[in-house]
Coordinates of C-alpha atoms in Angstrom, one line a residue:
M1 CA 1.1 -8.4 6.5
V2 CA 2.5 -8.0 9.8
A3 CA 6.0 -7.7 8.7
S4 CA 6.5 -3.8 8.7
S5 CA 6.5 -2.8 12.1
Q6 CA 5.3 -4.0 15.6
A7 CA 2.5 -6.5 16.1
V8 CA 0.2 -8.0 18.4
S9 CA -2.0 -10.9 18.7
H10 CA -5.7 -11.6 18.6
T11 CA -8.8 -11.1 20.7
S12 CA -11.6 -9.5 19.9
L13 CA -12.5 -7.3 16.5
P14 CA -11.2 -3.9 17.1
T15 CA -13.6 -0.9 16.2
P16 CA -12.7 1.5 13.6
N17 CA -10.3 4.5 15.4
S18 CA -10.3 2.3 18.5
G19 CA -7.4 -0.5 17.7
V20 CA -7.4 -3.5 20.5
S21 CA -9.3 -2.9 23.6
K22 CA -7.4 -2.4 26.8
G23 CA -7.1 -5.8 28.5
A24 CA -8.7 -7.7 25.8
Q25 CA -8.3 -11.6 26.9
I26 CA -7.2 -14.2 24.4
S27 CA -10.0 -16.0 22.4
A28 CA -9.7 -19.2 20.5
P29 CA -7.8 -20.6 18.7
L30 CA -4.9 -20.4 21.5
T31 CA -5.4 -22.5 24.1
L32 CA -3.6 -21.7 27.4
S33 CA -0.9 -24.1 27.1
Q34 CA 0.2 -22.5 23.7
L35 CA -0.3 -18.9 25.2
A36 CA 1.9 -20.0 27.9
I37 CA 4.7 -21.5 25.5
V38 CA 4.2 -18.3 23.0
K39 CA 5.3 -15.9 26.6
S40 CA 7.8 -18.3 27.9
T41 CA 10.0 -18.4 24.2
A42 CA 9.9 -14.4 24.1
P43 CA 13.4 -14.2 25.6
I44 CA 14.6 -16.6 22.8
L45 CA 13.2 -14.7 20.4
K46 CA 14.8 -11.7 21.1
E47 CA 18.1 -13.0 21.2
N48 CA 18.0 -14.9 18.0
G49 CA 15.3 -12.4 16.4
E50 CA 17.2 -10.5 13.8
K51 CA 18.7 -13.9 12.7
I52 CA 15.0 -15.2 12.0
T53 CA 13.7 -12.1 10.5
S54 CA 16.7 -11.9 8.1
L55 CA 16.3 -15.2 7.2
F56 CA 12.7 -14.8 6.8
Y57 CA 12.9 -11.8 4.6
G58 CA 15.4 -13.5 2.4
N59 CA 13.4 -17.0 1.9
M60 CA 10.3 -15.1 1.6
I61 CA 11.4 -12.5 -1.5
E62 CA 13.4 -15.2 -3.1
H63 CA 10.5 -17.5 -3.7
H64 CA 7.8 -14.9 -4.0
P65 CA 9.5 -11.8 -6.3
E66 CA 6.4 -10.2 -6.6
L67 CA 6.7 -8.8 -3.1
H68 CA 9.1 -6.8 -3.9
H69 CA 6.7 -4.4 -5.2
I70 CA 5.6 -4.1 -1.8
F71 CA 8.1 -4.2 0.8
N72 CA 10.7 -1.2 1.1
Q73 CA 14.2 -2.2 -0.3
T74 CA 15.8 0.5 1.9
G75 CA 14.8 -1.6 5.0
Q76 CA 15.9 -4.7 4.1
V77 CA 19.6 -3.2 2.9
T78 CA 20.2 -1.4 5.7
G79 CA 18.6 -3.7 8.0
A80 CA 15.8 -1.4 9.5
Q81 CA 13.1 -4.0 8.4
P82 CA 14.5 -7.2 9.9
R83 CA 15.2 -5.0 13.2
A84 CA 11.8 -3.7 13.2
L85 CA 10.1 -7.3 12.8
A86 CA 12.7 -8.7 15.3
G87 CA 11.0 -6.4 17.7
A88 CA 7.6 -7.1 16.8
V89 CA 7.7 -10.4 17.2
F90 CA 9.5 -10.2 20.7
A91 CA 6.9 -7.5 21.9
Y92 CA 3.8 -9.8 20.7
A93 CA 5.4 -12.9 22.8
S94 CA 5.6 -10.5 25.5
Y95 CA 2.1 -8.9 25.5
V96 CA 0.0 -11.5 23.9
D97 CA -2.2 -11.6 27.0
D98 CA -2.3 -7.9 27.3
L99 CA -3.2 -6.3 23.9
G100 CA -4.0 -2.7 25.7
K101 CA 0.0 -2.1 25.9
L102 CA 0.1 -2.8 21.8
Q103 CA -3.2 -0.7 20.8
T104 CA -1.5 2.6 19.1
L105 CA 0.7 -0.4 17.2
V106 CA -2.0 -2.2 16.1
E107 CA -3.7 0.7 14.5
R108 CA -0.5 2.0 12.9
I109 CA 0.4 -1.2 11.2
A110 CA -3.2 -2.1 9.8
H111 CA -3.2 1.7 8.3
K112 CA 0.0 0.9 6.6
H113 CA -0.8 -2.1 5.4
V114 CA -3.8 -0.7 3.6
S115 CA -1.5 2.0 2.4
L116 CA 0.4 -0.9 0.2
T117 CA -2.8 -2.8 -0.6
I118 CA -2.0 -5.7 1.5
Q119 CA -4.6 -8.6 0.9
P120 CA -5.6 -11.7 3.4
E121 CA -3.9 -14.1 0.9
Q122 CA -0.5 -12.9 1.5
Y123 CA -0.8 -13.6 5.7
S124 CA 0.0 -17.0 4.8
I125 CA 2.7 -16.5 2.6
V126 CA 4.4 -14.3 5.5
G127 CA 3.2 -16.8 8.5
K128 CA 4.6 -19.8 6.3
Y129 CA 8.4 -18.4 6.0
L130 CA 8.4 -17.0 9.0
I131 CA 7.5 -19.9 11.1
E132 CA 10.1 -21.6 9.1
A133 CA 12.6 -19.2 9.6
V134 CA 12.2 -19.7 13.4
A135 CA 12.8 -23.4 13.1
T136 CA 15.7 -23.2 11.1
V137 CA 17.1 -20.6 13.2
L138 CA 16.3 -22.3 17.0
G139 CA 16.4 -26.0 15.7
D140 CA 15.8 -28.6 18.6
A141 CA 14.4 -25.9 20.6
V142 CA 11.1 -26.0 18.1
T143 CA 9.3 -28.4 19.5
P144 CA 6.5 -29.8 17.8
E145 CA 4.2 -28.3 21.0
V146 CA 6.3 -24.5 20.4
A147 CA 5.5 -25.3 16.4
D148 CA 1.8 -25.6 17.3
A149 CA 1.8 -22.9 19.6
W150 CA 3.4 -20.2 17.4
T151 CA 1.5 -21.4 14.3
A152 CA -1.9 -20.9 16.3
A153 CA -0.4 -17.4 17.5
Y154 CA 0.4 -16.2 13.9
A155 CA -3.1 -17.6 12.6
A156 CA -4.6 -15.4 15.4
L157 CA -2.4 -12.2 14.9
A158 CA -3.2 -12.4 11.1
D159 CA -7.1 -12.5 12.0
I160 CA -7.0 -9.3 13.6
F161 CA -5.4 -7.3 10.8
I162 CA -7.3 -9.1 8.0
K163 CA -10.7 -8.2 9.9
R164 CA -9.2 -4.3 10.8
E165 CA -8.0 -3.7 7.4
K166 CA -11.1 -5.3 5.8
Q167 CA -12.9 -2.3 7.9
L168 CA -10.5 0.4 6.6
Y169 CA -10.8 -1.0 2.9
D170 CA -14.3 -1.1 3.1
S171 CA -14.7 2.9 4.7
H172 CA -12.2 4.0 1.2
K173 CA -15.8 2.6 -0.8
D174 CA -14.6 2.8 -4.7
W175 CA -10.7 3.0 -4.3
T176 CA -9.1 0.1 -2.8
G177 CA -6.2 -0.1 -5.2
W178 CA -3.4 2.0 -7.1
R179 CA -4.6 4.9 -9.1
R180 CA -2.8 7.0 -11.4
F181 CA -2.0 10.7 -10.5
K182 CA -0.3 13.3 -13.0
I183 CA 1.9 15.6 -11.7
Q184 CA 0.0 18.8 -11.9
K185 CA 3.3 21.3 -10.9
K186 CA 6.1 21.1 -8.9
V187 CA 7.3 24.0 -6.4
E188 CA 10.4 24.0 -4.7
E189 CA 9.9 24.8 -0.8
S190 CA 13.7 25.3 0.2
S191 CA 16.7 23.9 -1.3
E192 CA 16.0 20.5 -0.7
I193 CA 12.4 20.0 -0.2
T194 CA 9.8 20.0 -3.6
S195 CA 6.1 19.8 -3.3
F196 CA 4.3 17.7 -6.0
Y197 CA 0.9 18.8 -7.0
L198 CA -0.9 15.6 -7.8
V199 CA -4.3 15.3 -10.0
A200 CA -6.4 12.5 -10.7
E201 CA -5.8 11.3 -14.4
D202 CA -9.4 10.3 -14.3
G203 CA -10.6 13.5 -13.3
Q204 CA -12.7 12.4 -10.9
P205 CA -13.3 13.9 -7.5
L206 CA -10.9 13.3 -4.8
P207 CA -12.2 11.9 -1.2
N208 CA -11.1 14.1 1.9
F209 CA -8.7 13.0 4.0
K210 CA -7.7 13.8 7.9
P211 CA -4.9 16.2 8.0
G212 CA -1.7 14.5 8.9
Q213 CA -2.3 11.5 7.1
Y214 CA -0.5 10.1 3.9
I215 CA -0.5 8.4 1.3
S216 CA 1.4 5.7 -0.5
L217 CA 3.2 6.1 -3.6
H218 CA 4.5 3.7 -6.4
V219 CA 7.4 4.6 -8.5
S220 CA 9.8 2.3 -11.0
I221 CA 13.6 2.3 -9.4
P222 CA 15.5 1.6 -12.4
E223 CA 18.4 0.0 -10.2
F224 CA 16.1 -2.5 -8.5
G225 CA 13.9 -3.1 -11.5
Y226 CA 10.9 -3.1 -9.7
M227 CA 8.5 -0.8 -8.5
Q228 CA 8.9 0.7 -4.8
P229 CA 6.3 2.2 -2.7
R230 CA 7.1 5.1 0.0
Q231 CA 4.6 6.9 2.0
Y232 CA 4.5 10.6 2.1
S233 CA 2.2 12.8 4.3
L234 CA -0.2 15.0 2.5
S235 CA 1.3 18.5 3.1
D236 CA -2.0 20.6 2.5
A237 CA -5.6 21.0 3.5
P238 CA -7.8 18.9 1.9
H239 CA -9.0 19.7 -1.7
G240 CA -11.5 18.2 -3.8
D241 CA -9.1 18.4 -7.1
Y242 CA -5.6 17.9 -6.1
Y243 CA -3.2 16.5 -3.3
R244 CA 0.1 17.7 -2.1
I245 CA 3.1 16.0 -0.9
S246 CA 6.6 17.4 -0.2
V247 CA 9.6 15.0 -0.5
K248 CA 12.9 16.0 0.7
K249 CA 15.7 15.0 -1.3
E250 CA 18.5 12.7 -0.1
S251 CA 21.9 14.2 -0.9
G252 CA 23.6 11.8 -3.4
R253 CA 23.4 8.1 -4.4
D254 CA 26.7 7.1 -2.0
L255 CA 23.5 6.5 0.6
G256 CA 23.0 3.2 -1.4
P257 CA 19.1 2.2 -1.8
R258 CA 18.6 5.2 1.0
G259 CA 16.8 8.3 -0.7
W260 CA 16.6 6.7 -4.2
V261 CA 12.8 7.0 -4.4
S262 CA 13.4 10.7 -3.4
N263 CA 15.8 11.2 -6.1
V264 CA 14.0 9.7 -8.5
L265 CA 11.2 12.0 -7.9
H266 CA 13.0 15.0 -8.0
E267 CA 15.4 14.0 -11.1
N268 CA 13.3 12.3 -13.3
Y269 CA 9.7 13.1 -13.0
K270 CA 8.5 16.4 -14.6
E271 CA 5.1 18.3 -14.5
G272 CA 2.6 15.9 -16.7
D273 CA 4.3 13.0 -15.4
V274 CA 2.3 9.9 -14.1
V275 CA 2.5 7.9 -10.8
E276 CA 0.3 5.6 -8.8
L277 CA -1.2 6.5 -5.5
T278 CA -3.5 4.6 -2.9
H279 CA -6.4 6.1 -0.8
P280 CA -5.2 8.4 1.9
T281 CA -4.7 6.7 5.4
G282 CA -3.2 6.9 8.9
E283 CA -3.7 6.9 12.6
F284 CA -1.9 10.4 13.0
F285 CA -4.4 13.4 12.4
V286 CA -6.2 15.7 13.4
D287 CA -10.0 16.5 13.2
P288 CA -10.2 20.4 12.2
V289 CA -14.0 20.6 12.5
T290 CA -14.2 19.4 16.1
D291 CA -15.4 21.9 18.3
D292 CA -12.7 21.4 20.8
T293 CA -11.1 24.4 22.1
A294 CA -8.1 23.0 23.8
P295 CA -4.8 24.2 22.6
I296 CA -2.6 22.4 19.9
V297 CA 1.3 22.4 19.9
L298 CA 2.7 21.1 16.6
L299 CA 6.6 20.3 17.1
S300 CA 8.7 19.2 14.3
A301 CA 12.2 18.9 12.8
G302 CA 13.0 19.0 9.2
V303 CA 11.2 17.4 6.7
G304 CA 8.7 16.3 9.9
V305 CA 7.1 19.5 8.7
T306 CA 4.8 18.2 6.2
P307 CA 1.8 16.3 8.1
M308 CA 1.9 20.0 10.4
I309 CA 1.5 22.0 7.4
S310 CA -1.6 19.8 6.8
I311 CA -2.7 20.4 10.1
L312 CA -2.2 24.2 10.5
N313 CA -4.0 24.8 7.1
S314 CA -6.6 22.7 7.8
L315 CA -7.3 24.8 11.0
V316 CA -7.1 27.8 9.8
A317 CA -9.2 26.8 6.5
T318 CA -11.8 26.0 9.1
H319 CA -11.6 29.4 11.4
S320 CA -10.7 26.9 14.3
N321 CA -9.7 29.7 17.4
R322 CA -8.1 27.0 18.9
P323 CA -4.9 28.0 20.4
I324 CA -1.8 26.7 17.9
S325 CA 2.0 26.9 18.8
W326 CA 3.9 26.0 15.7
I327 CA 7.4 24.5 17.1
H328 CA 9.6 24.0 14.7
G329 CA 13.6 23.1 14.4
T330 CA 15.7 23.6 11.0
R331 CA 19.2 23.4 10.3
S332 CA 19.1 26.6 8.2
S333 CA 17.0 29.0 6.5
E334 CA 18.0 27.9 3.3
L335 CA 16.2 24.3 4.1
Q336 CA 13.4 25.4 6.1
A337 CA 10.2 24.8 3.7
F338 CA 7.2 26.8 4.0
K339 CA 8.9 29.4 6.2
E340 CA 6.8 32.5 4.4
H341 CA 3.7 30.5 4.1
I342 CA 4.1 30.2 8.1
Q343 CA 5.2 34.0 8.7
S344 CA 1.5 35.1 6.5
T345 CA -0.1 32.7 8.2
C346 CA 0.8 33.8 11.7
N347 CA 0.3 37.4 10.1
K348 CA -3.4 36.6 9.8
S349 CA -3.8 34.3 12.8
P350 CA -4.3 35.9 16.3
N351 CA -4.4 32.2 17.9
L352 CA -1.4 31.1 16.3
T353 CA 2.3 31.7 17.6
S354 CA 5.3 30.4 15.9
T355 CA 8.9 29.3 17.2
V356 CA 11.8 28.4 15.1
F357 CA 15.0 26.9 16.1
N358 CA 17.5 27.4 13.6
S359 CA 21.0 25.4 14.1
H360 CA 22.9 27.5 11.4
V361 CA 22.3 31.1 11.8
T362 CA 23.8 33.4 9.0
K363 CA 24.3 36.6 9.0
T364 CA 21.2 37.5 6.9
D365 CA 18.8 36.0 9.4
V366 CA 16.9 38.1 11.3
K367 CA 16.5 37.2 15.2
G368 CA 12.7 37.5 16.1
V369 CA 11.7 37.4 12.2
D370 CA 13.6 34.4 10.7
Y371 CA 14.4 32.8 13.6
Q372 CA 14.0 32.7 17.7
F373 CA 16.5 30.7 19.0
D374 CA 19.7 29.5 17.5
G375 CA 20.6 25.5 18.1
R376 CA 18.9 22.6 18.0
M377 CA 15.4 22.6 19.4
D378 CA 15.6 23.0 23.6
L379 CA 11.9 23.2 25.0
K380 CA 13.3 24.4 28.3
K381 CA 13.8 27.9 26.4
L382 CA 9.8 27.9 25.7
H383 CA 7.9 29.5 28.0
Q384 CA 5.9 26.5 29.6
S385 CA 2.2 28.0 29.8
S386 CA 2.0 30.2 26.5
V387 CA 3.6 28.4 24.3
L388 CA 3.9 24.7 25.3
F389 CA 0.3 25.2 27.5
L390 CA 2.2 22.7 29.8
D391 CA -0.6 24.0 32.5
N392 CA -3.7 22.9 30.7
R393 CA -4.5 19.5 31.0
R394 CA -6.4 19.5 27.3
T395 CA -3.6 20.4 25.5
Q396 CA -2.3 18.0 22.3
Y397 CA 0.9 17.4 20.9
Y398 CA 1.9 16.1 17.6
V399 CA 5.2 15.5 16.8
C400 CA 7.4 14.7 13.7
G401 CA 10.7 14.6 12.6
P402 CA 13.8 12.4 12.9
T403 CA 13.3 9.2 15.4
N404 CA 15.8 10.8 18.1
F405 CA 14.0 13.8 18.0
M406 CA 10.5 12.4 18.7
N407 CA 11.9 10.4 21.5
D408 CA 13.4 13.5 23.2
V409 CA 10.6 15.2 22.9
R410 CA 7.9 12.8 23.7
R411 CA 10.4 12.3 27.1
Y412 CA 10.6 15.9 28.0
L413 CA 6.9 16.4 27.6
I414 CA 6.2 13.3 29.6
T415 CA 8.7 14.2 32.5
D416 CA 7.0 17.6 32.5
G417 CA 3.5 16.0 33.3
V418 CA 1.8 15.5 29.8
T419 CA 0.1 11.8 29.9
S420 CA 1.3 9.7 26.7
E421 CA -2.6 9.8 24.8
R422 CA -1.4 13.5 24.5
V423 CA 1.4 13.2 22.9
H424 CA 0.8 11.7 19.2
V425 CA 3.8 10.7 17.4
E426 CA 4.5 10.0 13.3
V427 CA 6.5 7.4 12.3
F428 CA 8.1 7.6 9.0
G429 CA 8.9 4.1 7.7
V430 CA 9.9 1.5 10.2
G431 CA 11.2 4.5 12.5
D432 CA 14.3 5.1 10.9
G433 CA 13.1 7.6 8.4
E434 CA 13.3 7.3 4.7

């Protein structure tokens, strides 16, 4: 409900997989004067954004405690959620007349909203408390004209998301809410990452998903007293009888709410226990059945490996002949998930090459087998043609890991001439990680 990440305003309805068309023009209900007011207030909103959004969240949750089950409590306590929404409001005000600049974010938010089962009527709740928070923080600066302009702008913004999300819900057919799954088995992939194999309690076949997509998972957190959702990338190729997620356990409860869901999953949930999932979704994916022969480069660090494994396994399962470059950064071999699986897959797939950067090499690690480079990932050390395929203008790059890592990789690729539309980035949570 436009309260989890960046946001954009309403124009024409985006078509599936297209987001908002570049250069679209604002239509009713915004008038030209309202449009001008929204843009002119952008600097004020930027200066007061976190005050506004913090007040908004506090007031809304106080009067609608049922929304605790939707909003990520980690983001509330750490301040990541208000910061994200503050950036969203500023971006919306800045680009309200040029939605093409926010196209990717529109699609990302719509998919996340659907994964959390956001409903149309909840947008009015968000709008009420957001506009009230703006008025409270800005005081006399919010004239009747400003209030009317922002009320119209929010209504238009909500409309575009409601319509896009309806398209996504309709595409999910008979599964549009929380569905009960049993944990069939748990498998340790590293010292901190465990895979959960999940089967539907009702025994019905599972819909396919696009490799790279995620599910939302609902669990009860005793410390909170209510359910909490988290998004987890599916970490295997699609199967008709199970889904797999691979979850990193954050170290210690001293992190506060950060990592509580992962700790609960690792410590409290056993094989045979039940969790709730929503239909797989997400705009970060690869179509493994395409006839495209362009190289594909998968770059990950830490638990960012999870969507990459799904993509890799899917490409291998469909016998894709695309050149695939697997590039991963790990803090140590002990922490590296799917290590043996990658090595085995490389041995069987001549179109696949693997490069591992290991920050803490031990005496038992063998260079050329367990890792290729010591230290953090440095793309300058890689062969620019045979590993990064920078000389091929059709190469697609998929990146997942900590925010700083993704920003560095993206910056390097674009500086070396890769167009931004060929660099696909998966952002966990609100961008700060989970």
